[in-house]
mmCIF file of C-alpha atoms (C1' of nucleotides) in Angstrom:
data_model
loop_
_atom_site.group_PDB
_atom_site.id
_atom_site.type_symbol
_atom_site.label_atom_id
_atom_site.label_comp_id
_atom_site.label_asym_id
_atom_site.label_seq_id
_atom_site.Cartn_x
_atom_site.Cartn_y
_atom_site.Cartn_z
ATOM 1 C CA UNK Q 1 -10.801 -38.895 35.228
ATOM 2 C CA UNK Q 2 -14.514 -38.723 36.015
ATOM 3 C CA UNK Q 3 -16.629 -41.175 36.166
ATOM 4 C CA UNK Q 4 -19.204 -40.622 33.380
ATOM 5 C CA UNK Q 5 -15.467 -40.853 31.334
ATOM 6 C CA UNK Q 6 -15.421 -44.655 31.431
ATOM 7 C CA UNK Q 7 -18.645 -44.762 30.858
ATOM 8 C CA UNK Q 8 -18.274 -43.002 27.779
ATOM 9 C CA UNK Q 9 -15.418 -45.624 26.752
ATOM 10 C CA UNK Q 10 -17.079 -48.382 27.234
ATOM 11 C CA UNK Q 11 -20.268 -47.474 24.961
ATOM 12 C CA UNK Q 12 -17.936 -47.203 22.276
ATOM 13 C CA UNK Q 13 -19.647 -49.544 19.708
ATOM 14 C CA UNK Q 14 -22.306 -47.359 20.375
ATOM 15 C CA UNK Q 15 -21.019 -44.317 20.079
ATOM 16 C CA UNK Q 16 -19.804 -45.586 16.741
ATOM 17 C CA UNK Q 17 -22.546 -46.746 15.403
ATOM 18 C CA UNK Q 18 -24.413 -43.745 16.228
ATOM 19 C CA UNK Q 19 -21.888 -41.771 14.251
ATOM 20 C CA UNK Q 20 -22.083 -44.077 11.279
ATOM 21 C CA UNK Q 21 -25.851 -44.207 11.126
ATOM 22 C CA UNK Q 22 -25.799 -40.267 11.851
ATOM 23 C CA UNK Q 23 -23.597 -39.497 8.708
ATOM 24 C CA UNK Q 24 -25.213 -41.872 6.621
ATOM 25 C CA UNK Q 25 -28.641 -40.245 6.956
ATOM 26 C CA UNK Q 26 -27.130 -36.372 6.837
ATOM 27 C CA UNK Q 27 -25.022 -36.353 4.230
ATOM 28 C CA UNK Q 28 -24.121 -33.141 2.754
ATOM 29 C CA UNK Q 29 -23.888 -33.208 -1.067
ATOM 30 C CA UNK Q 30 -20.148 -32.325 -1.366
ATOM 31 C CA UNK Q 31 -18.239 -33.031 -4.920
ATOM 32 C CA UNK Q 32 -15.470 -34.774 -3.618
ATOM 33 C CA UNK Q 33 -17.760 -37.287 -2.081
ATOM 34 C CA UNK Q 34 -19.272 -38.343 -6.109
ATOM 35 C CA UNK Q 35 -17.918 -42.172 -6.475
ATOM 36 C CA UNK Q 36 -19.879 -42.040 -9.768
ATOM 37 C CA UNK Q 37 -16.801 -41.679 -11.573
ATOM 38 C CA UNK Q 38 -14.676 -44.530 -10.185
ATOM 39 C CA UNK Q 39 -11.309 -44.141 -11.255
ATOM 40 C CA UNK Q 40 -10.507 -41.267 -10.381
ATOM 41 C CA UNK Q 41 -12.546 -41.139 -7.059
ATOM 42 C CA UNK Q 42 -8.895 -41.312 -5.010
ATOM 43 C CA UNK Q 43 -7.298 -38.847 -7.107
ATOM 44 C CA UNK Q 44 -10.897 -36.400 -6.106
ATOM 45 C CA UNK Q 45 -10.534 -37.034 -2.693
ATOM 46 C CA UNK Q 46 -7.000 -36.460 -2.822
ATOM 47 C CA UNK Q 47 -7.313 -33.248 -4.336
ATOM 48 C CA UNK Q 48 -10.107 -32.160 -1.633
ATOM 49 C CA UNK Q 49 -7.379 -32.983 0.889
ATOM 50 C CA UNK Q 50 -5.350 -30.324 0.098
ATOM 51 C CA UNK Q 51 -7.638 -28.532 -0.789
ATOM 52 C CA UNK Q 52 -9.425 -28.563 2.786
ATOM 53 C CA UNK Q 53 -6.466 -28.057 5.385
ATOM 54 C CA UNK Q 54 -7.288 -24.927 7.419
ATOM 55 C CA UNK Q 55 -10.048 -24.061 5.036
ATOM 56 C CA UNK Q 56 -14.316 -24.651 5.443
ATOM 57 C CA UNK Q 57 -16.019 -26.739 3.365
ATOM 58 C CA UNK Q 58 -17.857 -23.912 1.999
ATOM 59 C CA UNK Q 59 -14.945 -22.407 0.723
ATOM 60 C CA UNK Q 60 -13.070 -25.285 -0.911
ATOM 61 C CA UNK Q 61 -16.626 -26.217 -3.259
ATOM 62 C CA UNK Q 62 -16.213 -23.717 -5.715
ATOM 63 C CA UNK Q 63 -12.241 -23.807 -6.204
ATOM 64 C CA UNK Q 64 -12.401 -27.927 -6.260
ATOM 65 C CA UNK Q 65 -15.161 -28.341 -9.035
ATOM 66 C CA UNK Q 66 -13.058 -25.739 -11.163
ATOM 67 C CA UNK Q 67 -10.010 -27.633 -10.422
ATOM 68 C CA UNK Q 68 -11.601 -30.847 -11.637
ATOM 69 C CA UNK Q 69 -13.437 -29.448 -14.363
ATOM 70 C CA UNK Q 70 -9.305 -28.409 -15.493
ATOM 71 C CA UNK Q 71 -7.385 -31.360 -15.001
ATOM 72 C CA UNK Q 72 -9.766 -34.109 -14.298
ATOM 73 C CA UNK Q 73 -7.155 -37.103 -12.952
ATOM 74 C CA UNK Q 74 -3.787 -37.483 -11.614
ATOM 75 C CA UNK Q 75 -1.849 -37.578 -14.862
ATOM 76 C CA UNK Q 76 -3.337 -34.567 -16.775
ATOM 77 C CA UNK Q 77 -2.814 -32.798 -13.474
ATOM 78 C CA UNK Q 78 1.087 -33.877 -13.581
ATOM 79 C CA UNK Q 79 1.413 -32.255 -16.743
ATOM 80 C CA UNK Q 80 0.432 -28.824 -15.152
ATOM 81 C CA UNK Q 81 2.656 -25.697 -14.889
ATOM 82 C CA UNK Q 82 3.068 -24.165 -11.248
ATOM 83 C CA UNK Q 83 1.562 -21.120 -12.636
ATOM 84 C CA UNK Q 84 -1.594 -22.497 -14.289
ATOM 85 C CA UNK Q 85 -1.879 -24.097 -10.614
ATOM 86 C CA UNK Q 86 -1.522 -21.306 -8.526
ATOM 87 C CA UNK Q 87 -3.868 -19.216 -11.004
ATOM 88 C CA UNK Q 88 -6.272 -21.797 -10.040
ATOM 89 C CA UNK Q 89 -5.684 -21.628 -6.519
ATOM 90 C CA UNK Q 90 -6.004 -17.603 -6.523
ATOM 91 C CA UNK Q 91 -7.566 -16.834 -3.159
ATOM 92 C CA UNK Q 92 -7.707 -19.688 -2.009
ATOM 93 C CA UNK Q 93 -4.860 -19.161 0.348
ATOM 94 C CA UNK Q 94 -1.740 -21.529 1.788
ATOM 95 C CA UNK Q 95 -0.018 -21.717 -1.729
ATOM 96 C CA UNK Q 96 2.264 -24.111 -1.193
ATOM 97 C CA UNK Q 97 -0.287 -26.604 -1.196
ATOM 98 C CA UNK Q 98 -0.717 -26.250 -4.441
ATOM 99 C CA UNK Q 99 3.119 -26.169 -5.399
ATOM 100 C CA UNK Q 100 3.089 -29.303 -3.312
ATOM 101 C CA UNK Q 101 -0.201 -30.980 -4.845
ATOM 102 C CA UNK Q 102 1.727 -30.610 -8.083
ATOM 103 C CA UNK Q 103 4.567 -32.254 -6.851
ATOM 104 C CA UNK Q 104 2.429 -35.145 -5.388
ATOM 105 C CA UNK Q 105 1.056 -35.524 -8.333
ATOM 106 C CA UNK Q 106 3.763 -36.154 -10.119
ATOM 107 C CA UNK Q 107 6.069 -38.106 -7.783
ATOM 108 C CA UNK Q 108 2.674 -40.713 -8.030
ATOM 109 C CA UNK Q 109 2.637 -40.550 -11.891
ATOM 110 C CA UNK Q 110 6.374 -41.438 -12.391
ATOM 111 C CA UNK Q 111 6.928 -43.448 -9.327
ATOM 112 C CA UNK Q 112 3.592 -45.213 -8.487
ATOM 113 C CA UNK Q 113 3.008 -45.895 -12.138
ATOM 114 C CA UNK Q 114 -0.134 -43.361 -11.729
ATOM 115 C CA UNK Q 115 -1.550 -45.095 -8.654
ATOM 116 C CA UNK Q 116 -2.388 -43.516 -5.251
ATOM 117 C CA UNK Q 117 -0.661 -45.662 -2.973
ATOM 118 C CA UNK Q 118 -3.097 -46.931 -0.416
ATOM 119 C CA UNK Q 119 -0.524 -47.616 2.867
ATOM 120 C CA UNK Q 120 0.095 -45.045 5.264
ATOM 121 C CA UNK Q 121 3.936 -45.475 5.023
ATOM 122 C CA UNK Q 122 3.709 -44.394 1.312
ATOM 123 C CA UNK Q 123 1.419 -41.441 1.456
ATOM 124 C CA UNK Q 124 2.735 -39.490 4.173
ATOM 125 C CA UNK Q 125 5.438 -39.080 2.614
ATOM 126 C CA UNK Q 126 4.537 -37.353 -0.509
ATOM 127 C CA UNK Q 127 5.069 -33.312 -0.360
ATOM 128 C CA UNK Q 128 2.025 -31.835 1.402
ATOM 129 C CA UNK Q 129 0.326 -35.055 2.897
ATOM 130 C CA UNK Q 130 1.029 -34.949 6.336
ATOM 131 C CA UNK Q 131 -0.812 -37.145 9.744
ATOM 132 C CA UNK Q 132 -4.240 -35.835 8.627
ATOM 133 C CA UNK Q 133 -4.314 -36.246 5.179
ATOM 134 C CA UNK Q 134 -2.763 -40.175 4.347
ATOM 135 C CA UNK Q 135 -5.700 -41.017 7.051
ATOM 136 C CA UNK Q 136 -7.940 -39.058 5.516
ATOM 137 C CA UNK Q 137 -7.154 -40.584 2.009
ATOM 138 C CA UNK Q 138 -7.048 -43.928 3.310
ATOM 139 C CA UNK Q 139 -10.294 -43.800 5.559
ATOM 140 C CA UNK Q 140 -11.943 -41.821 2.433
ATOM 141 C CA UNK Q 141 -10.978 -42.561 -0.590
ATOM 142 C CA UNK Q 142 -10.246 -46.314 -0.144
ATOM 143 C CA UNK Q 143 -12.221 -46.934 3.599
ATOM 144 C CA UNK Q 144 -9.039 -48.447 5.245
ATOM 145 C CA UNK Q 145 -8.620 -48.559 9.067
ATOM 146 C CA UNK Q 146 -6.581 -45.394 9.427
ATOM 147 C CA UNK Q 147 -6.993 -42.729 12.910
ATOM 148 C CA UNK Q 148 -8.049 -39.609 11.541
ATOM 149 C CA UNK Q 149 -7.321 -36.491 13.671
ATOM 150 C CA UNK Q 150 -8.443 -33.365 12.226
ATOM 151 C CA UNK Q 151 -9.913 -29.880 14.182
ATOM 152 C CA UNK Q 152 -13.124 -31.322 14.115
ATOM 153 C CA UNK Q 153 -12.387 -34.652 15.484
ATOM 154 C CA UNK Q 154 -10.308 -33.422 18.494
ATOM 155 C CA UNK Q 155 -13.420 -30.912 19.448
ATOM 156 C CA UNK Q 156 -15.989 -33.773 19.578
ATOM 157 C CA UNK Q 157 -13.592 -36.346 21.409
ATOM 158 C CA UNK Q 158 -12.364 -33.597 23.622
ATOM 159 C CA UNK Q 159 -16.296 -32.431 24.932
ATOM 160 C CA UNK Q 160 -17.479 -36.325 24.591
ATOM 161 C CA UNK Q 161 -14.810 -37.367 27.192
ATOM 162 C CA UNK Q 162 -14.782 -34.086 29.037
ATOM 163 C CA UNK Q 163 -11.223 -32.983 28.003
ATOM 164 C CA UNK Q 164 -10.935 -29.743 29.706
ATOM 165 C CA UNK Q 165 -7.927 -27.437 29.242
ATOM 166 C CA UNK Q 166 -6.979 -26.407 25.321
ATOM 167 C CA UNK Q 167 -6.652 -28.706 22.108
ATOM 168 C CA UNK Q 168 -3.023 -28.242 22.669
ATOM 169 C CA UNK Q 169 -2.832 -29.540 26.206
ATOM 170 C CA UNK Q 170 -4.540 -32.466 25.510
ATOM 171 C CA UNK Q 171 -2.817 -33.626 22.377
ATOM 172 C CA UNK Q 172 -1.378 -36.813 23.458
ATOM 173 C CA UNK Q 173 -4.636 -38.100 25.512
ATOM 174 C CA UNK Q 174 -7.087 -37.058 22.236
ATOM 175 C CA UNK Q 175 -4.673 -39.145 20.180
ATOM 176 C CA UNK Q 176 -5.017 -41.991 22.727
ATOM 177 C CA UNK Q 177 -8.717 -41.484 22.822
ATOM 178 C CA UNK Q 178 -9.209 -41.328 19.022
ATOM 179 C CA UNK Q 179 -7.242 -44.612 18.890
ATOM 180 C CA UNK Q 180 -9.747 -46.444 21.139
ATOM 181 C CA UNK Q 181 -12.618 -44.759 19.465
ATOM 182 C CA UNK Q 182 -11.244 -45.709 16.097
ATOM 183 C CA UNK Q 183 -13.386 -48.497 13.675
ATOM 184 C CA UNK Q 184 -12.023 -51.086 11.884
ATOM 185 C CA UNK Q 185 -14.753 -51.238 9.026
ATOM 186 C CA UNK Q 186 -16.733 -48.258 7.909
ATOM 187 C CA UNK Q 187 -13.887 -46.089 8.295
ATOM 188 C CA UNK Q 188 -14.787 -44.194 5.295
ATOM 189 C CA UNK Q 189 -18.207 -43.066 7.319
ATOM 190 C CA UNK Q 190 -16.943 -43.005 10.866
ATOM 191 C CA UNK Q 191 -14.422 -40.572 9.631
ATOM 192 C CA UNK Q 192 -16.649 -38.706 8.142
ATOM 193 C CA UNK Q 193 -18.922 -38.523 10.409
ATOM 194 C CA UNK Q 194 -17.251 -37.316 13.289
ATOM 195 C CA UNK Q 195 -15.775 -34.343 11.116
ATOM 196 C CA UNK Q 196 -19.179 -33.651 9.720
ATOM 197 C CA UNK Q 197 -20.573 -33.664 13.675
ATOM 198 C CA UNK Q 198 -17.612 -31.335 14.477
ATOM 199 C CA UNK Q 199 -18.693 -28.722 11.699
ATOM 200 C CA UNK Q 200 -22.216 -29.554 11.729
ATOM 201 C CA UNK Q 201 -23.586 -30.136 15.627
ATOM 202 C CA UNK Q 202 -20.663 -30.300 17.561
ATOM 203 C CA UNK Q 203 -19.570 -26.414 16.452
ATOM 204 C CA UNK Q 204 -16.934 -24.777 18.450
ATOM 205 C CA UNK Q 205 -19.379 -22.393 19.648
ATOM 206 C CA UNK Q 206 -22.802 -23.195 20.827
ATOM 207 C CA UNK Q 207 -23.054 -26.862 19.649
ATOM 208 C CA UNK Q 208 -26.433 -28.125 19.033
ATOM 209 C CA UNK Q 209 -26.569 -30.956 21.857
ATOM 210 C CA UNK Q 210 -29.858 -31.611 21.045
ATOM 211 C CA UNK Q 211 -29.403 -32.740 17.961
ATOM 212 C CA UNK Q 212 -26.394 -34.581 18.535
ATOM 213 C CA UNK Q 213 -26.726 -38.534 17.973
ATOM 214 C CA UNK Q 214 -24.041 -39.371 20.780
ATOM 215 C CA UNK Q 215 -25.153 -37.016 23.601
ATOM 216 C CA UNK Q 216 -26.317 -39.187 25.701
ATOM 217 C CA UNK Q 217 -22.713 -40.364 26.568
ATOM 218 C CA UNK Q 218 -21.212 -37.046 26.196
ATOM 219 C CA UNK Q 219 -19.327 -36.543 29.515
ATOM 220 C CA UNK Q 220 -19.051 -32.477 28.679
ATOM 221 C CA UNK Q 221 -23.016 -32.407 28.468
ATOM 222 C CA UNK Q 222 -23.169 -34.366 31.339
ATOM 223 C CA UNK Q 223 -21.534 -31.870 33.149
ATOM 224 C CA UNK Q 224 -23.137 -28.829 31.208
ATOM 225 C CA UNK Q 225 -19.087 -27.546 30.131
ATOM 226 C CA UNK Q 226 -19.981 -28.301 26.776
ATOM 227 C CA UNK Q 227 -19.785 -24.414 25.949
ATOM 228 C CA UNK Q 228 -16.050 -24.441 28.003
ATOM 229 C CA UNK Q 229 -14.600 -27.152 26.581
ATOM 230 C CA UNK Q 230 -12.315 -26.848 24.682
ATOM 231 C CA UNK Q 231 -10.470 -23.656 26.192
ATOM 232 C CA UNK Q 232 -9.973 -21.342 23.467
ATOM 233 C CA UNK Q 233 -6.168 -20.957 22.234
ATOM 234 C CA UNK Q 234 -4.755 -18.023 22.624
ATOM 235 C CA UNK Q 235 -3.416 -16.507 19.522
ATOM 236 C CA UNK Q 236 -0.171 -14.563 19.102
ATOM 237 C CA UNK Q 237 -0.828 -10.762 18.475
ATOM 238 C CA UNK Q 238 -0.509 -10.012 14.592
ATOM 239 C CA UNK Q 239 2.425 -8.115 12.783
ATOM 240 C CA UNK Q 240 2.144 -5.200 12.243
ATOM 241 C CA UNK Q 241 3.735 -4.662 8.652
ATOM 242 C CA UNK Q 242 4.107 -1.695 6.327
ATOM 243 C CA UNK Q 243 5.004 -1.687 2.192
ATOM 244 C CA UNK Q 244 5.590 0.909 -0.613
ATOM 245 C CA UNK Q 245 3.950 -0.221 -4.087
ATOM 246 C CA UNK Q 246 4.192 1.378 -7.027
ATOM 247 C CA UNK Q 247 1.728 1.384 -9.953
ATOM 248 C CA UNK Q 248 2.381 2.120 -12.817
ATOM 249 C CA UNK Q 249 -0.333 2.471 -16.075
ATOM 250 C CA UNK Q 250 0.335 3.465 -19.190
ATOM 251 C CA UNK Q 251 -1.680 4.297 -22.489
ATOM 252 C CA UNK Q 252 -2.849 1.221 -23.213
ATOM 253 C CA UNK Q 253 -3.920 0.423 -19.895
ATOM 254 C CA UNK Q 254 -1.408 -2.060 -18.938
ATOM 255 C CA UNK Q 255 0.269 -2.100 -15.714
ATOM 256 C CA UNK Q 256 3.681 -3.167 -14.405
ATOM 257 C CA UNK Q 257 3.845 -6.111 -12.318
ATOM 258 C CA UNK Q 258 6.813 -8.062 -10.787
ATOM 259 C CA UNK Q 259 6.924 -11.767 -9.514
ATOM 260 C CA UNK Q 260 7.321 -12.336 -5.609
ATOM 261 C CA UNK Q 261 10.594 -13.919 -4.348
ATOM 262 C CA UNK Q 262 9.205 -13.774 -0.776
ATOM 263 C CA UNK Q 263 8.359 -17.254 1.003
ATOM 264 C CA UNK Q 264 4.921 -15.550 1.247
ATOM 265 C CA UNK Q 265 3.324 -15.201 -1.783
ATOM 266 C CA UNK Q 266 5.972 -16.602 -3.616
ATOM 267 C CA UNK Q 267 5.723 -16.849 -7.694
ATOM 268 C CA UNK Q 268 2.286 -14.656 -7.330
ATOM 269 C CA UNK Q 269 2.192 -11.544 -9.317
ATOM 270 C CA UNK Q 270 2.661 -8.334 -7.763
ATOM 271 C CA UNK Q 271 2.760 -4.313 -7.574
ATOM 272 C CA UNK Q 272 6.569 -3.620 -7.574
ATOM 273 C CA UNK Q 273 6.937 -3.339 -3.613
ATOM 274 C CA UNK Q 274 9.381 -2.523 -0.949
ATOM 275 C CA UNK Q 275 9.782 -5.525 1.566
ATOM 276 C CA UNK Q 276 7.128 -5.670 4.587
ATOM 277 C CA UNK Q 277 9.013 -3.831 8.065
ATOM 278 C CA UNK Q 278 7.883 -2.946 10.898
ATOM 279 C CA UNK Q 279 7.610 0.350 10.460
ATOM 280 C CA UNK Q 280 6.359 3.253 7.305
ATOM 281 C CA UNK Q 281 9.006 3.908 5.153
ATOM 282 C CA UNK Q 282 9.037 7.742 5.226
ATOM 283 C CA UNK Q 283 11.219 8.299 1.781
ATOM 284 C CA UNK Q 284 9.561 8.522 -1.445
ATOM 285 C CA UNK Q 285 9.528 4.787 -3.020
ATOM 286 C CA UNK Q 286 11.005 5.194 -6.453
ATOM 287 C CA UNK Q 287 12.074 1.956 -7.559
ATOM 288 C CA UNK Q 288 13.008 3.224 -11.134
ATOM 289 C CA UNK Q 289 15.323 6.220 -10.674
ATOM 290 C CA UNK Q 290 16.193 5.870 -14.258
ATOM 291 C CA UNK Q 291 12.985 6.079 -15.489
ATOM 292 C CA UNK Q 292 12.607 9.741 -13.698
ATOM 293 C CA UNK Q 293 9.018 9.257 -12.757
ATOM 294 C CA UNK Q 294 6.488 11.325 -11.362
ATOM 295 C CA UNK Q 295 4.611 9.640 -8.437
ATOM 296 C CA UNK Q 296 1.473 10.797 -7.002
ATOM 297 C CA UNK Q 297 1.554 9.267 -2.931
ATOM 298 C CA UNK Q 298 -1.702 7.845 -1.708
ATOM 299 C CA UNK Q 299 -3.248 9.711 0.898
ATOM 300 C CA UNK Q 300 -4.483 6.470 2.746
ATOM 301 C CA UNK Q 301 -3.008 3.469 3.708
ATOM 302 C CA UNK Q 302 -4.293 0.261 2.156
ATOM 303 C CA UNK Q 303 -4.653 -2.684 4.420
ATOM 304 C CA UNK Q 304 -4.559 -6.633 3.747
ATOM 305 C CA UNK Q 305 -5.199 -8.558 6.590
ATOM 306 C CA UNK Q 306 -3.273 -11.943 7.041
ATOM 307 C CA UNK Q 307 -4.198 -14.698 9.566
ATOM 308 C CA UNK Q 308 -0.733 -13.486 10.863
ATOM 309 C CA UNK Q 309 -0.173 -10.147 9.901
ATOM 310 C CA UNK Q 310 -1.679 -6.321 9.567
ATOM 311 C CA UNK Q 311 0.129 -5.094 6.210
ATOM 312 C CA UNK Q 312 -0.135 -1.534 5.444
ATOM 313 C CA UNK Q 313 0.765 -0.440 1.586
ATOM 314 C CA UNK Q 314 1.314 3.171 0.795
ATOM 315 C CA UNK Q 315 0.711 3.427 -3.076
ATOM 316 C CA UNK Q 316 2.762 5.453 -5.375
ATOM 317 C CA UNK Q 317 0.888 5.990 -8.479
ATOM 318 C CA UNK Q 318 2.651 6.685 -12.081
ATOM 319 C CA UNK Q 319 1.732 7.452 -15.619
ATOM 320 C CA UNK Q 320 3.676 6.280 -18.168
ATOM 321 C CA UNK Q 321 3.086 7.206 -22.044
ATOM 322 C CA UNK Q 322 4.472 3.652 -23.164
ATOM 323 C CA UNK Q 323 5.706 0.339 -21.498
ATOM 324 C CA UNK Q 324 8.924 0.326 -20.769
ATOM 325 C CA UNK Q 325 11.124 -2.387 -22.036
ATOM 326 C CA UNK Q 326 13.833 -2.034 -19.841
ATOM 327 C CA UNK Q 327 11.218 -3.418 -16.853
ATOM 328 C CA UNK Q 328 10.495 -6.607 -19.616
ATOM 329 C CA UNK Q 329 12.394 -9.887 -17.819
ATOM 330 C CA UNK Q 330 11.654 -12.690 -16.175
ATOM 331 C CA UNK Q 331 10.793 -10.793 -13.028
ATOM 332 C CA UNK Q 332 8.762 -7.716 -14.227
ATOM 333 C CA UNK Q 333 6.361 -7.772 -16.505
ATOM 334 C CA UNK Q 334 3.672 -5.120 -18.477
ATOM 335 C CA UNK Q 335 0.000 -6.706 -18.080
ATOM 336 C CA UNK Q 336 -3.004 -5.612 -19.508
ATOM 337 C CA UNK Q 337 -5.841 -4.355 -17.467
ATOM 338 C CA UNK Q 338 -8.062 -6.835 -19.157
ATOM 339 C CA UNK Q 339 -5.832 -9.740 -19.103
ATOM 340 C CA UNK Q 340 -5.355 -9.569 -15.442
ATOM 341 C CA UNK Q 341 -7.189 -12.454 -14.598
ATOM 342 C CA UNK Q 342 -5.169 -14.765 -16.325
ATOM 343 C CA UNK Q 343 -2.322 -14.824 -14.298
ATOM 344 C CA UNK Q 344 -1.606 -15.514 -10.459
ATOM 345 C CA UNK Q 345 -1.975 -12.037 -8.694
ATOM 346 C CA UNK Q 346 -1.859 -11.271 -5.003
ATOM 347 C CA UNK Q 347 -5.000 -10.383 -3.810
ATOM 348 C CA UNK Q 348 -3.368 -7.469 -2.044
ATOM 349 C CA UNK Q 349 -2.503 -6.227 -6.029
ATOM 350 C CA UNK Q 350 -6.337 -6.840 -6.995
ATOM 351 C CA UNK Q 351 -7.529 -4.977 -3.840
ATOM 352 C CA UNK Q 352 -5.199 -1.725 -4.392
ATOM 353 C CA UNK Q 353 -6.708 -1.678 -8.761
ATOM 354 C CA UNK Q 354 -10.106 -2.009 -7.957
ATOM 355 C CA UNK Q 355 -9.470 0.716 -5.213
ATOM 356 C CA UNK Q 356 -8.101 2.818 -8.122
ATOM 357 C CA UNK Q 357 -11.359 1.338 -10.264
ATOM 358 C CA UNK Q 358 -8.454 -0.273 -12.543
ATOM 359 C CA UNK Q 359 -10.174 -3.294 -12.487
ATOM 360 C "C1'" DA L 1 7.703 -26.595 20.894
ATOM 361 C "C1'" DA L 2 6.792 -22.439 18.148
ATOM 362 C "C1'" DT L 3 6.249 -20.244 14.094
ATOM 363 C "C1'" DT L 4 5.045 -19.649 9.389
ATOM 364 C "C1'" DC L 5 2.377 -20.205 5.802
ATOM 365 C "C1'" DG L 6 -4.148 -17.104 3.505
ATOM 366 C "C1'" DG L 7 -8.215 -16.010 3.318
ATOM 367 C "C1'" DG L 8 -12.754 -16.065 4.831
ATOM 368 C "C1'" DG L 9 -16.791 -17.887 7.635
ATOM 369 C "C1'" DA L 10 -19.283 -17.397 11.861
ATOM 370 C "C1'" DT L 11 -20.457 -14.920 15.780
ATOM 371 C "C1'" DA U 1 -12.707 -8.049 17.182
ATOM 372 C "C1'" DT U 2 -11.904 -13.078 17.952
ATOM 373 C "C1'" DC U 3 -11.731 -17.881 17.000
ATOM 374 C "C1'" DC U 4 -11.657 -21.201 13.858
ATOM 375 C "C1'" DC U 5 -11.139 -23.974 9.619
ATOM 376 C "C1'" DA U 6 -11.125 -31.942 7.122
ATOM 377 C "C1'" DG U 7 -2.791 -29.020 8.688
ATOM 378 C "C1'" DA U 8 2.009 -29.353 6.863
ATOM 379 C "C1'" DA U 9 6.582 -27.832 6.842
ATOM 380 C "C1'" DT U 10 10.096 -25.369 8.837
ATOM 381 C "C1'" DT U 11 12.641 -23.270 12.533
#
DNA sequence: AATTCGGGGAT
DNA sequence: ATCCCAGAATT
């Protein structure tokens, strides 16, 4: 390890205080961070948890004041339906957090008598709180010594003690590091503070070293690879993947739509669709043969684009005089045009009406 | 240890 | 285009 390396180390008091006293005079207004409502100030921060894996900041603001403006603390929120949730969590993305928010939610109510627990032991096991998140909580909500390891944190430890290679290769030796780096009081703004320099100064792509309050330390500066550490990961190619949707409208401007039974997706509201291969299915998609309709075959391909995967959805389009009430069940179900909103739709679905200016 | 979960911001 | 995001669960 270099030398400038245990340097770093040992200036750790100052290195903390310089993140304290950094977040404590930039403070971004976020909602989650409001303690003027005191009871349920765990139960907001718990909700931004989920809320904020794998998604920015600027994202989450809009979908968490609407989800507390709905169910305002942990017990109105366990008395939620899964689709009211996920209706609220439209476009937000990884679903299951929500299906597993729910569950959180209500696993506390009946079995913490309606209390966040505030040990480590407790939280991580509740559906969806993982590593991250009972630290989080715990360093956030109720400022507890707990080692919070999120993107952000593992950037700014891995350029302040010169971590070269990827995020990956240096798991175990950032976890050390964050350890040793880690404060026993003030948790609640070191924590913060080193993910708010992460998204703020110390930005995966041209940080703002002068600006930074712990730079002087910083072995990466030192050795001017701040803009190479940390290696880039390489990401796996995407799937490519191609569907056949039907949609069908009748009179009255409704549309048929059918529940997902995929993993991805799941529950969301739907165009009736083949299943995503690797390849364009070449025959005609009729999924109703008994209904004898006439389908009109988009010319173009529409395309959603996944973190993961390319999908590619030919459209058959269908007018029907009436709804039919054969296609009424649990699964499938006639939605108006106008009432569209009010239930949990892929955005692929939303995407393909406004295309046909349905919506 | 790898992959699967979404969608969008930033560049 | 590419990389990343206050990651967790599953394979």
């Amino acid at each position: 390890m270099h030398r400038s390396y245990h340097e770093a180390i040992n200036s750790k008091v100052v290195f903390q205080n310089n993140v304290i006293s950094w977040f404590k005079n930039n403070k971004r207004i976020l909602p989650w961070r409001d303690k003027r409502d005191k009871s349920n100030y765990p139960y907001r921060v718990m909700v931004s948890e989920f809320m904020l894996q794998q998604t920015v900041v600027k994202t989450v603001i809009p979908f968490f004041n609407k989800f507390i403006k709905k169910w305002h603390d942990l017990k109105s929120l366990s008395q939620a339906s899964e689709e009211e949730l996920l209706l609220h969590w439209q476009g937000l993305g990884y679903y299951s957090r929500a299906r597993n928010l729910l569950k959180t939610a209500v696993i506390i109510n009946e079995n913490f008598d309606g209390i966040i627990p505030t040990n480590q032991e407790d939280l991580i096991k509740l559906p969806g709180i993982g590593s991250y998140a009972s630290a989080a909580i715990l360093a956030i909500a109720f400022n507890k010594p707990a080692v919070v390891i999120d993107g952000n944190i593992k950037r700014v430890i891995s350029r302040y003690l010169g971590f070269q290679g990827t995020l990956e290769d240096n798991k175990n030796i950032i976890e050390e590091a964050a350890n040793t780096l880690s404060v026993k009081k003030n948790n609640e703004y070191y924590s913060q503070g080193m993910m708010e320099l992460g998204a703020l100064i110390c930005k995966p792509k041209s940080p703002l070293c002068s600006q930074c309050p712990v730079v002087k330390e910083c072995v990466s500066y030192k050795l001017k690879i701040q803009d190479q550490v940390p290696e880039a990961k390489k990401r796996n190619k995407k799937k490519k993947l191609y569907c056949s949707s039907t949609l069908i409208l009748d009179n009255n401007k409704n549309i048929l739509l059918k529940k997902r039974e995929t993993k991805i997706l799941q529950d969301q509201w739907d165009l009736p669709s083949t299943e995503w291969k690797g390849e364009e299915i070449r025959e005609v998609f009729k999924p109703f043969p008994q209904l004898d309709l006439e389908y009109e075959k988009s010319k173009e391909l529409y395309n959603h684009i996944f973190s993961h995967i390319d999908l590619k959805t030919r459209v058959y389009f269908s007018k029907i005089k009436s709804k039919e009430r054969k296609l009424n069940n649990d699964l499938y179900k006639w939605v108006s045009l106008k009432k569209i909103n009010t239930y949990p739709t892929t955005l692929i679905c939303r995407n393909i009406l406004k295309n046909y200016n349905l919506i």
